[in-house]
Amino acid sequence: MDMPTVAIVGRPNVGKSTLFNRLVGKKLALVDDRPGVTRDRREGDVAFGGLIFRVIDTAGLEESDDDTLTGRMRMQTEAAILAADVVLFVIDARAGVLPADHSFAELTRRAGCPVILIANKAEGGAGISGAYEAFSLGLGDPIPFSAEHGEGLGELHNALIEALPKPDPDEEEDEDGPGGRSLRVAIVGRPNAGKSTLINNMLGEERLLVGPEAGITRDSISLDWEWRGRRIKLHDTAGMRRRARIDDKLEKLAVSDGLRAVRFAEVVVVLLDATIPFEKQDLTIVDLVESEGRSLVIGLNKWDLVADQPGLLKQLRENCTRLLPQVRGVSVVPLSGLAGEGIDKLMQAVVNAAEVWDRRVSTSKINDWLSEATSRNPPPAVSGRRIKIRYATQVKSRPPHFALFGNQLDALPKSYTRYLVNALREAFDLPGTPIRLSLRTSQNPFDKS
């Protein structure tokens, strides 16, 4: 089958070439803060988490006469759009949506191929309001992204899986073989938590090098496995330790590879040493997984060493609720990678976590919930005027992301947003998964006041 084509388009200087370089893994495209550096279409082959495609970097779209240089550059870009199987439409989230974005979005829509909207330069939450503005382009849910820092790659990968043409089964077997797409699971934790030992026991063979020394695993290793007929792609990663304690350059690269595995995973198992659980570094790793929006399971490894302590599991689960409120309800599974105990329970928790992460709730149910939640605990007043939340909807899943519309929502206290998130978890059975909540003070068709 011919390699599918993905075109990167957008206004000048929104970060198209940086995204191109990120996807091909090389600095093939010249990048500069000045707009208009890219003039010709540049192509590169991409192997991206099991996806194989050709990506085209295009000149920035500008409104110009056809016989001018910028006009000819625009025509080259239009030709790339027409030839593409998927278009990545890039906006600058910090600048927000500009009038030119709307006209070029219409041009892209007319091409008739799937479009993935990328709100670039949104690293660290910057430009999030611009990302929300991107809904107005009518190109679907925007992906908050940072081409420079690699944030949002997991979400882009998921969107490309859905958008790229599926291979013909007569010509090419599915990338993960018969039985459907593999569930991507990353095993992470501090050095010497027992990650490689656990995976060896899962596979039933000494596939990974293990030993008493911390830090044996240097690469993120990807392995195919099957559990109860479900295809699993396991990623063993290097142990993660505090940055200040990493002096060796090779280990820095290994930890970076582990972070990349987290971003591509659908479920992340954070493996703790049950003899010394919930160390500061464990909490930091869970924070990383939550901030990346991955579904989460906590494995208490080496449980055979502490299983004789009555009430310990209950106590550790209570500690988890207290120390990790951002993932309230996360599954905490005792196991022994060395003895092979608890693996079935761990994997059932992994499959359940993936289902919760992918869950969608109907808008009518969300608004019934909103009415009840705000009646039970009304939002506070600001300067004598009560904050009113009029409407809510789920804008995406993986992880569940809800948007609330109303007046003065920018003044809503964090304590109240925490109340809403916890109420969403309880009402729609969303334990453990990260939940995103967007507050939008703007006009909407359901606001009749």
Tab-separated table of C-alpha atoms in Angstrom:
chain	number	residue	atom	x	y	z
A	1	MET	CA	0.000	0.000	0.000
A	2	ASP	CA	1.246	3.512	-0.800
A	3	MET	CA	2.461	5.491	2.182
A	4	PRO	CA	-0.261	7.942	3.360
A	5	THR	CA	0.515	11.646	3.261
A	6	VAL	CA	0.077	14.210	6.052
A	7	ALA	CA	0.333	17.943	5.211
A	8	ILE	CA	1.171	20.583	7.842
A	9	VAL	CA	-0.512	23.908	7.039
A	10	GLY	CA	-1.201	27.231	8.752
A	11	ARG	CA	-0.269	30.892	8.824
A	12	PRO	CA	3.425	31.876	8.772
A	13	ASN	CA	5.406	31.402	11.985
A	14	VAL	CA	2.890	29.233	13.859
A	15	GLY	CA	5.517	26.471	14.263
A	16	LYS	CA	4.906	24.208	11.261
A	17	SER	CA	8.571	23.488	10.588
A	18	THR	CA	9.272	22.783	14.256
A	19	LEU	CA	6.423	20.255	14.183
A	20	PHE	CA	7.820	18.774	10.959
A	21	ASN	CA	11.259	18.329	12.561
A	22	ARG	CA	9.655	16.802	15.665
A	23	LEU	CA	7.792	14.199	13.581
A	24	VAL	CA	10.686	13.193	11.315
A	25	GLY	CA	13.113	13.160	14.258
A	26	LYS	CA	15.671	15.319	12.480
A	27	LYS	CA	16.224	19.022	11.920
A	28	LEU	CA	15.506	18.817	8.200
A	29	ALA	CA	13.491	22.026	8.079
A	30	LEU	CA	15.076	25.390	8.831
A	31	VAL	CA	13.457	27.006	11.873
A	32	ASP	CA	13.639	30.679	12.805
A	33	ASP	CA	11.531	33.226	14.682
A	34	ARG	CA	11.113	35.180	11.448
A	35	PRO	CA	8.005	34.294	9.439
A	36	GLY	CA	8.280	32.951	5.906
A	37	VAL	CA	11.469	30.887	6.269
A	38	THR	CA	9.851	27.867	4.576
A	39	ARG	CA	9.056	28.480	0.917
A	40	ASP	CA	8.943	25.094	-0.799
A	41	ARG	CA	7.161	21.961	0.239
A	42	ARG	CA	9.542	19.761	2.201
A	43	GLU	CA	8.851	16.054	2.641
A	44	GLY	CA	10.031	13.510	5.177
A	45	ASP	CA	9.161	9.938	6.139
A	46	VAL	CA	7.813	9.396	9.652
A	47	ALA	CA	7.698	6.331	11.907
A	48	PHE	CA	5.540	7.555	14.774
A	49	GLY	CA	4.497	5.029	17.432
A	50	GLY	CA	3.768	2.298	14.878
A	51	LEU	CA	2.310	4.704	12.284
A	52	ILE	CA	4.192	5.081	9.005
A	53	PHE	CA	3.447	8.092	6.774
A	54	ARG	CA	5.003	10.861	4.700
A	55	VAL	CA	4.760	14.379	6.144
A	56	ILE	CA	4.883	17.578	4.082
A	57	ASP	CA	5.995	20.908	5.552
A	58	THR	CA	4.393	23.786	3.638
A	59	ALA	CA	4.899	27.509	3.278
A	60	GLY	CA	2.774	29.698	5.538
A	61	LEU	CA	-0.616	30.494	4.055
A	62	GLU	CA	-0.873	34.178	3.131
A	63	GLU	CA	-3.501	36.041	1.111
A	64	SER	CA	-1.652	37.300	-1.993
A	65	ASP	CA	-2.040	37.539	-5.769
A	66	ASP	CA	-1.140	34.342	-7.606
A	67	ASP	CA	1.705	35.970	-9.560
A	68	THR	CA	3.595	37.144	-6.457
A	69	LEU	CA	6.138	35.026	-4.576
A	70	THR	CA	3.824	34.604	-1.594
A	71	GLY	CA	0.977	33.821	-3.994
A	72	ARG	CA	2.998	31.035	-5.636
A	73	MET	CA	3.931	29.737	-2.172
A	74	ARG	CA	0.227	29.646	-1.283
A	75	MET	CA	-0.544	27.692	-4.458
A	76	GLN	CA	2.140	25.142	-3.503
A	77	THR	CA	0.479	24.787	-0.119
A	78	GLU	CA	-2.978	24.375	-1.665
A	79	ALA	CA	-1.595	21.626	-3.899
A	80	ALA	CA	-0.199	19.853	-0.816
A	81	ILE	CA	-3.616	20.058	0.878
A	82	LEU	CA	-5.371	18.534	-2.123
A	83	ALA	CA	-2.866	15.660	-2.289
A	84	ALA	CA	-2.937	14.910	1.468
A	85	ASP	CA	-4.751	12.082	3.230
A	86	VAL	CA	-4.735	14.102	6.486
A	87	VAL	CA	-4.117	17.802	7.160
A	88	LEU	CA	-2.548	19.116	10.369
A	89	PHE	CA	-3.921	22.658	10.657
A	90	VAL	CA	-1.644	24.614	13.014
A	91	ILE	CA	-2.514	27.839	14.832
A	92	ASP	CA	-0.465	29.873	17.319
A	93	ALA	CA	-2.330	29.379	20.623
A	94	ARG	CA	-0.602	32.391	22.172
A	95	ALA	CA	-1.715	34.721	19.390
A	96	GLY	CA	-5.206	33.202	19.355
A	97	VAL	CA	-7.399	32.776	16.298
A	98	LEU	CA	-6.850	35.526	13.698
A	99	PRO	CA	-9.116	36.381	10.734
A	100	ALA	CA	-6.691	34.679	8.325
A	101	ASP	CA	-7.094	31.429	10.269
A	102	HIS	CA	-10.819	31.409	9.492
A	103	SER	CA	-10.357	31.879	5.741
A	104	PHE	CA	-7.637	29.219	5.559
A	105	ALA	CA	-9.738	26.854	7.689
A	106	GLU	CA	-12.480	27.173	5.070
A	107	LEU	CA	-9.949	26.374	2.329
A	108	THR	CA	-8.849	23.283	4.259
A	109	ARG	CA	-12.441	22.129	4.865
A	110	ARG	CA	-13.191	22.290	1.135
A	111	ALA	CA	-10.388	19.780	0.483
A	112	GLY	CA	-12.622	17.130	2.038
A	113	CYS	CA	-9.937	15.169	3.906
A	114	PRO	CA	-9.663	14.660	7.686
A	115	VAL	CA	-8.254	17.684	9.532
A	116	ILE	CA	-6.488	17.627	12.911
A	117	LEU	CA	-6.424	21.040	14.579
A	118	ILE	CA	-3.240	21.790	16.536
A	119	ALA	CA	-3.034	24.744	18.936
A	120	ASN	CA	0.757	25.091	19.010
A	121	LYS	CA	2.956	27.003	21.495
A	122	ALA	CA	0.692	25.943	24.398
A	123	GLU	CA	3.515	24.545	26.544
A	124	GLY	CA	2.973	24.557	30.273
A	125	GLY	CA	-0.633	25.707	29.867
A	126	ALA	CA	0.387	28.887	28.020
A	127	GLY	CA	-2.017	29.948	25.309
A	128	ILE	CA	-4.854	27.803	26.662
A	129	SER	CA	-7.407	30.550	25.936
A	130	GLY	CA	-6.219	30.582	22.322
A	131	ALA	CA	-6.726	26.822	22.207
A	132	TYR	CA	-10.334	27.317	23.326
A	133	GLU	CA	-10.823	29.987	20.643
A	134	ALA	CA	-9.820	27.384	18.055
A	135	PHE	CA	-13.201	25.652	18.517
A	136	SER	CA	-14.628	28.536	16.459
A	137	LEU	CA	-12.757	27.324	13.348
A	138	GLY	CA	-15.170	24.397	13.018
A	139	LEU	CA	-12.355	21.881	12.566
A	140	GLY	CA	-13.128	19.780	15.639
A	141	ASP	CA	-11.394	19.582	19.009
A	142	PRO	CA	-8.040	21.414	19.087
A	143	ILE	CA	-5.023	19.603	20.530
A	144	PRO	CA	-3.055	21.875	22.914
A	145	PHE	CA	0.481	21.255	21.705
A	146	SER	CA	4.111	22.316	21.913
A	147	ALA	CA	6.155	21.301	18.887
A	148	GLU	CA	9.257	22.727	20.551
A	149	HIS	CA	8.892	20.728	23.788
A	150	GLY	CA	7.047	17.653	22.511
A	151	GLU	CA	3.925	18.204	24.619
A	152	GLY	CA	0.724	16.751	23.164
A	153	LEU	CA	2.414	14.039	21.065
A	154	GLY	CA	0.262	11.323	22.616
A	155	GLU	CA	-2.948	13.158	21.705
A	156	LEU	CA	-1.660	13.766	18.156
A	157	HIS	CA	-0.777	10.074	17.821
A	158	ASN	CA	-4.311	9.061	18.884
A	159	ALA	CA	-5.847	11.535	16.422
A	160	LEU	CA	-3.661	10.226	13.564
A	161	ILE	CA	-4.682	6.635	14.340
A	162	GLU	CA	-8.301	7.669	13.765
A	163	ALA	CA	-7.652	9.915	10.753
A	164	LEU	CA	-5.107	8.030	8.625
A	165	PRO	CA	-6.487	5.580	6.066
A	166	LYS	CA	-6.605	2.022	7.367
A	167	PRO	CA	-4.316	-0.455	5.592
A	168	ASP	CA	-5.954	-2.923	3.212
A	169	PRO	CA	-5.999	-6.298	5.027
A	170	ASP	CA	-5.235	-8.030	1.702
A	171	GLU	CA	-2.091	-5.957	1.267
A	172	GLU	CA	-0.841	-5.342	4.768
A	173	GLU	CA	-1.659	-6.896	8.110
A	174	ASP	CA	-2.742	-4.536	10.864
A	175	GLU	CA	0.286	-3.037	12.628
A	176	ASP	CA	-0.496	-5.023	15.763
A	177	GLY	CA	-1.506	-8.214	13.973
A	178	PRO	CA	-4.837	-10.004	14.029
A	179	GLY	CA	-7.081	-9.388	17.007
A	180	GLY	CA	-7.205	-5.589	16.881
A	181	ARG	CA	-5.025	-2.709	17.983
A	182	SER	CA	-2.787	-3.239	20.990
A	183	LEU	CA	-3.422	-1.455	24.266
A	184	ARG	CA	-0.268	0.591	24.961
A	185	VAL	CA	0.902	0.174	28.563
A	186	ALA	CA	4.017	1.810	30.061
A	187	ILE	CA	5.574	0.477	33.287
A	188	VAL	CA	7.341	3.311	35.144
A	189	GLY	CA	8.773	3.923	38.589
A	190	ARG	CA	11.875	4.701	40.592
A	191	PRO	CA	15.070	2.722	39.904
A	192	ASN	CA	14.971	-0.828	41.274
A	193	ALA	CA	11.182	-0.871	41.782
A	194	GLY	CA	11.126	-4.199	39.923
A	195	LYS	CA	9.765	-3.139	36.537
A	196	SER	CA	11.839	-5.495	34.372
A	197	THR	CA	11.301	-8.429	36.757
A	198	LEU	CA	7.536	-7.909	36.546
A	199	ILE	CA	7.572	-7.806	32.726
A	200	ASN	CA	9.737	-10.942	32.522
A	201	ASN	CA	7.139	-12.760	34.626
A	202	MET	CA	4.316	-11.434	32.439
A	203	LEU	CA	6.058	-12.723	29.324
A	204	GLY	CA	7.091	-16.010	30.936
A	205	GLU	CA	10.725	-15.586	29.875
A	206	GLU	CA	13.876	-13.710	30.892
A	207	ARG	CA	13.400	-11.174	28.134
A	208	LEU	CA	14.845	-8.205	30.044
A	209	LEU	CA	18.104	-7.946	31.945
A	210	VAL	CA	17.509	-7.757	35.708
A	211	GLY	CA	19.636	-7.655	38.843
A	212	PRO	CA	19.955	-6.094	42.297
A	213	GLU	CA	21.713	-3.005	40.927
A	214	ALA	CA	19.506	0.028	40.292
A	215	GLY	CA	19.415	1.488	36.799
A	216	ILE	CA	20.119	-1.611	34.670
A	217	THR	CA	17.449	-0.693	32.100
A	218	ARG	CA	18.748	2.129	29.922
A	219	ASP	CA	16.260	2.136	27.038
A	220	SER	CA	12.496	2.199	26.761
A	221	ILE	CA	11.833	-1.362	25.551
A	222	SER	CA	8.627	-2.155	23.633
A	223	LEU	CA	7.310	-5.720	23.823
A	224	ASP	CA	4.214	-7.408	22.394
A	225	TRP	CA	2.144	-9.550	24.748
A	226	GLU	CA	-1.340	-10.987	24.997
A	227	TRP	CA	-3.526	-11.142	28.108
A	228	ARG	CA	-6.828	-13.028	27.987
A	229	GLY	CA	-7.028	-12.532	24.227
A	230	ARG	CA	-6.298	-8.787	24.494
A	231	ARG	CA	-3.219	-7.558	22.613
A	232	ILE	CA	-0.905	-5.495	24.841
A	233	LYS	CA	2.177	-3.483	23.896
A	234	LEU	CA	4.307	-3.239	27.034
A	235	HIS	CA	6.914	-0.506	27.486
A	236	ASP	CA	9.586	-1.121	30.122
A	237	THR	CA	11.324	2.141	31.010
A	238	ALA	CA	14.451	3.295	32.803
A	239	GLY	CA	13.979	4.144	36.470
A	240	MET	CA	13.070	7.793	37.016
A	241	ARG	CA	14.909	9.746	39.681
A	242	ARG	CA	15.078	13.411	40.615
A	243	ARG	CA	16.777	15.540	37.958
A	244	ALA	CA	19.328	16.925	40.425
A	245	ARG	CA	20.574	13.368	41.037
A	246	ILE	CA	21.113	12.551	37.362
A	247	ASP	CA	24.712	13.245	36.398
A	248	ASP	CA	25.306	10.626	33.727
A	249	LYS	CA	24.423	11.841	30.223
A	250	LEU	CA	23.285	8.395	29.122
A	251	GLU	CA	20.881	8.149	32.047
A	252	LYS	CA	19.472	11.564	31.209
A	253	LEU	CA	18.718	10.243	27.725
A	254	ALA	CA	17.157	7.105	29.204
A	255	VAL	CA	14.853	9.091	31.490
A	256	SER	CA	13.863	11.244	28.518
A	257	ASP	CA	12.976	8.039	26.665
A	258	GLY	CA	10.838	6.995	29.623
A	259	LEU	CA	8.954	10.295	29.491
A	260	ARG	CA	8.342	9.686	25.799
A	261	ALA	CA	6.932	6.224	26.600
A	262	VAL	CA	4.504	7.839	29.067
A	263	ARG	CA	3.305	10.264	26.397
A	264	PHE	CA	2.594	7.450	23.930
A	265	ALA	CA	0.966	5.138	26.478
A	266	GLU	CA	-2.751	4.803	27.043
A	267	VAL	CA	-2.313	3.342	30.536
A	268	VAL	CA	0.681	3.938	32.789
A	269	VAL	CA	1.435	1.531	35.631
A	270	VAL	CA	3.414	3.375	38.303
A	271	LEU	CA	5.259	0.627	40.152
A	272	LEU	CA	6.037	1.334	43.810
A	273	ASP	CA	8.271	-0.660	46.131
A	274	ALA	CA	5.783	-1.833	48.793
A	275	THR	CA	8.551	-1.815	51.425
A	276	ILE	CA	9.102	1.951	50.923
A	277	PRO	CA	5.961	3.238	49.107
A	278	PHE	CA	4.909	6.804	48.334
A	279	GLU	CA	8.373	8.305	48.395
A	280	LYS	CA	8.538	11.881	47.127
A	281	GLN	CA	9.774	10.679	43.739
A	282	ASP	CA	6.783	8.298	43.456
A	283	LEU	CA	4.420	11.239	43.945
A	284	THR	CA	6.346	13.263	41.352
A	285	ILE	CA	6.006	10.454	38.796
A	286	VAL	CA	2.245	10.227	39.402
A	287	ASP	CA	2.045	14.016	38.939
A	288	LEU	CA	3.835	13.641	35.593
A	289	VAL	CA	1.434	10.931	34.434
A	290	GLU	CA	-1.583	13.029	35.470
A	291	SER	CA	-0.231	16.163	33.768
A	292	GLU	CA	0.278	14.156	30.559
A	293	GLY	CA	-3.361	13.045	30.787
A	294	ARG	CA	-2.647	9.308	30.812
A	295	SER	CA	-4.816	6.752	32.602
A	296	LEU	CA	-3.150	5.363	35.703
A	297	VAL	CA	-2.814	2.237	37.831
A	298	ILE	CA	-0.567	1.978	40.909
A	299	GLY	CA	1.183	-1.352	41.481
A	300	LEU	CA	2.550	-2.173	44.939
A	301	ASN	CA	5.415	-4.467	43.974
A	302	LYS	CA	7.359	-6.770	46.359
A	303	TRP	CA	4.105	-7.278	48.296
A	304	ASP	CA	5.283	-10.753	49.349
A	305	LEU	CA	7.809	-9.007	51.636
A	306	VAL	CA	5.118	-7.118	53.616
A	307	ALA	CA	2.008	-9.277	53.176
A	308	ASP	CA	2.191	-10.466	56.802
A	309	GLN	CA	1.409	-6.941	58.112
A	310	PRO	CA	-2.346	-6.806	58.898
A	311	GLY	CA	-4.245	-3.740	57.691
A	312	LEU	CA	-1.303	-2.475	55.611
A	313	LEU	CA	-3.133	-2.521	52.260
A	314	LYS	CA	-6.066	-0.544	53.661
A	315	GLN	CA	-3.642	1.954	55.193
A	316	LEU	CA	-1.710	2.384	51.920
A	317	ARG	CA	-4.933	2.925	49.962
A	318	GLU	CA	-5.940	5.606	52.457
A	319	ASN	CA	-2.475	7.175	52.076
A	320	CYS	CA	-2.960	7.155	48.304
A	321	THR	CA	-6.286	9.023	48.608
A	322	ARG	CA	-4.679	11.596	50.912
A	323	LEU	CA	-1.430	12.087	48.974
A	324	LEU	CA	-2.837	11.882	45.428
A	325	PRO	CA	-6.231	13.655	45.436
A	326	GLN	CA	-5.803	14.559	41.737
A	327	VAL	CA	-6.325	10.873	40.832
A	328	ARG	CA	-8.908	10.027	43.498
A	329	GLY	CA	-10.124	6.445	43.212
A	330	VAL	CA	-7.076	5.151	41.317
A	331	SER	CA	-6.645	1.369	41.511
A	332	VAL	CA	-3.922	0.286	43.959
A	333	VAL	CA	-2.945	-3.334	43.266
A	334	PRO	CA	-0.610	-5.428	45.475
A	335	LEU	CA	1.620	-7.789	43.500
A	336	SER	CA	4.940	-9.580	43.343
A	337	GLY	CA	6.769	-9.403	40.035
A	338	LEU	CA	9.320	-11.927	41.275
A	339	ALA	CA	6.741	-14.512	42.382
A	340	GLY	CA	4.291	-13.727	39.572
A	341	GLU	CA	1.481	-12.964	42.011
A	342	GLY	CA	-1.222	-10.334	41.360
A	343	ILE	CA	-0.527	-9.940	37.611
A	344	ASP	CA	-4.105	-10.847	36.611
A	345	LYS	CA	-5.533	-8.294	39.047
A	346	LEU	CA	-3.072	-5.687	37.789
A	347	MET	CA	-4.032	-6.267	34.149
A	348	GLN	CA	-7.758	-6.192	34.916
A	349	ALA	CA	-7.180	-2.834	36.602
A	350	VAL	CA	-5.246	-1.671	33.490
A	351	VAL	CA	-8.098	-2.631	31.145
A	352	ASN	CA	-10.655	-0.976	33.437
A	353	ALA	CA	-8.552	2.206	33.621
A	354	ALA	CA	-8.361	2.367	29.803
A	355	GLU	CA	-12.157	2.076	29.579
A	356	VAL	CA	-12.683	4.907	32.084
A	357	TRP	CA	-10.096	7.090	30.282
A	358	ASP	CA	-11.977	6.630	26.994
A	359	ARG	CA	-15.478	7.161	28.424
A	360	ARG	CA	-17.909	9.709	26.970
A	361	VAL	CA	-20.965	11.066	28.739
A	362	SER	CA	-23.982	12.492	26.905
A	363	THR	CA	-24.568	16.244	27.147
A	364	SER	CA	-28.070	15.749	28.562
A	365	LYS	CA	-26.728	13.634	31.439
A	366	ILE	CA	-23.957	16.152	32.133
A	367	ASN	CA	-26.453	19.026	32.363
A	368	ASP	CA	-28.761	17.017	34.636
A	369	TRP	CA	-25.718	16.459	36.841
A	370	LEU	CA	-24.764	20.172	36.666
A	371	SER	CA	-28.231	21.261	37.791
A	372	GLU	CA	-28.121	18.905	40.765
A	373	ALA	CA	-24.497	19.729	41.701
A	374	THR	CA	-25.046	23.508	41.637
A	375	SER	CA	-28.331	23.200	43.552
A	376	ARG	CA	-26.643	21.137	46.257
A	377	ASN	CA	-23.685	23.524	46.495
A	378	PRO	CA	-24.253	26.807	44.587
A	379	PRO	CA	-21.257	28.739	43.196
A	380	PRO	CA	-20.213	31.730	45.339
A	381	ALA	CA	-20.991	35.366	44.639
A	382	VAL	CA	-18.401	37.836	43.351
A	383	SER	CA	-18.911	41.556	44.106
A	384	GLY	CA	-22.506	40.823	45.062
A	385	ARG	CA	-23.259	38.956	41.824
A	386	ARG	CA	-23.549	35.181	41.946
A	387	ILE	CA	-21.446	33.168	39.507
A	388	LYS	CA	-23.793	31.201	37.263
A	389	ILE	CA	-22.845	28.034	35.357
A	390	ARG	CA	-25.454	27.630	32.634
A	391	TYR	CA	-24.292	24.764	30.472
A	392	ALA	CA	-21.748	21.941	30.364
A	393	THR	CA	-20.570	19.438	27.787
A	394	GLN	CA	-17.805	16.894	27.301
A	395	VAL	CA	-15.466	18.171	24.595
A	396	LYS	CA	-13.256	15.081	24.370
A	397	SER	CA	-12.192	11.869	26.051
A	398	ARG	CA	-8.766	10.321	26.698
A	399	PRO	CA	-8.776	11.822	29.322
A	400	PRO	CA	-12.346	13.025	29.973
A	401	HIS	CA	-12.444	16.781	29.309
A	402	PHE	CA	-15.482	18.869	30.223
A	403	ALA	CA	-16.264	22.496	29.354
A	404	LEU	CA	-18.464	24.729	31.511
A	405	PHE	CA	-20.135	27.871	30.152
A	406	GLY	CA	-21.487	30.786	32.199
A	407	ASN	CA	-20.726	34.209	33.616
A	408	GLN	CA	-17.686	35.239	35.692
A	409	LEU	CA	-16.250	31.719	35.564
A	410	ASP	CA	-12.718	33.138	35.647
A	411	ALA	CA	-13.500	34.127	39.265
A	412	LEU	CA	-14.584	30.618	40.267
A	413	PRO	CA	-12.481	29.524	43.296
A	414	LYS	CA	-10.225	26.489	42.926
A	415	SER	CA	-12.046	24.862	45.829
A	416	TYR	CA	-15.262	24.946	43.809
A	417	THR	CA	-13.655	23.511	40.663
A	418	ARG	CA	-12.263	20.696	42.861
A	419	TYR	CA	-15.803	20.110	44.120
A	420	LEU	CA	-17.066	19.885	40.519
A	421	VAL	CA	-14.292	17.482	39.465
A	422	ASN	CA	-14.967	15.202	42.432
A	423	ALA	CA	-18.701	15.354	41.744
A	424	LEU	CA	-18.069	14.399	38.100
A	425	ARG	CA	-15.959	11.434	39.234
A	426	GLU	CA	-18.704	10.201	41.541
A	427	ALA	CA	-21.649	10.818	39.212
A	428	PHE	CA	-20.161	9.224	36.095
A	429	ASP	CA	-17.892	6.591	37.681
A	430	LEU	CA	-14.555	8.082	36.609
A	431	PRO	CA	-12.137	6.812	39.281
A	432	GLY	CA	-8.428	7.450	39.012
A	433	THR	CA	-8.363	9.061	35.574
A	434	PRO	CA	-7.208	12.667	35.060
A	435	ILE	CA	-10.192	14.974	34.505
A	436	ARG	CA	-9.830	18.233	32.607
A	437	LEU	CA	-12.231	21.112	33.279
A	438	SER	CA	-12.380	24.181	31.019
A	439	LEU	CA	-14.235	27.300	32.145
A	440	ARG	CA	-15.553	29.490	29.333
A	441	THR	CA	-17.154	32.863	29.919
A	442	SER	CA	-18.558	33.495	26.466
A	443	GLN	CA	-21.679	33.560	24.363
A	444	ASN	CA	-23.239	30.210	23.584
A	445	PRO	CA	-26.561	29.180	22.028
A	446	PHE	CA	-27.849	27.776	25.318
A	447	ASP	CA	-27.347	31.051	27.193
A	448	LYS	CA	-30.668	32.879	26.880
A	449	SER	CA	-30.122	35.465	29.600
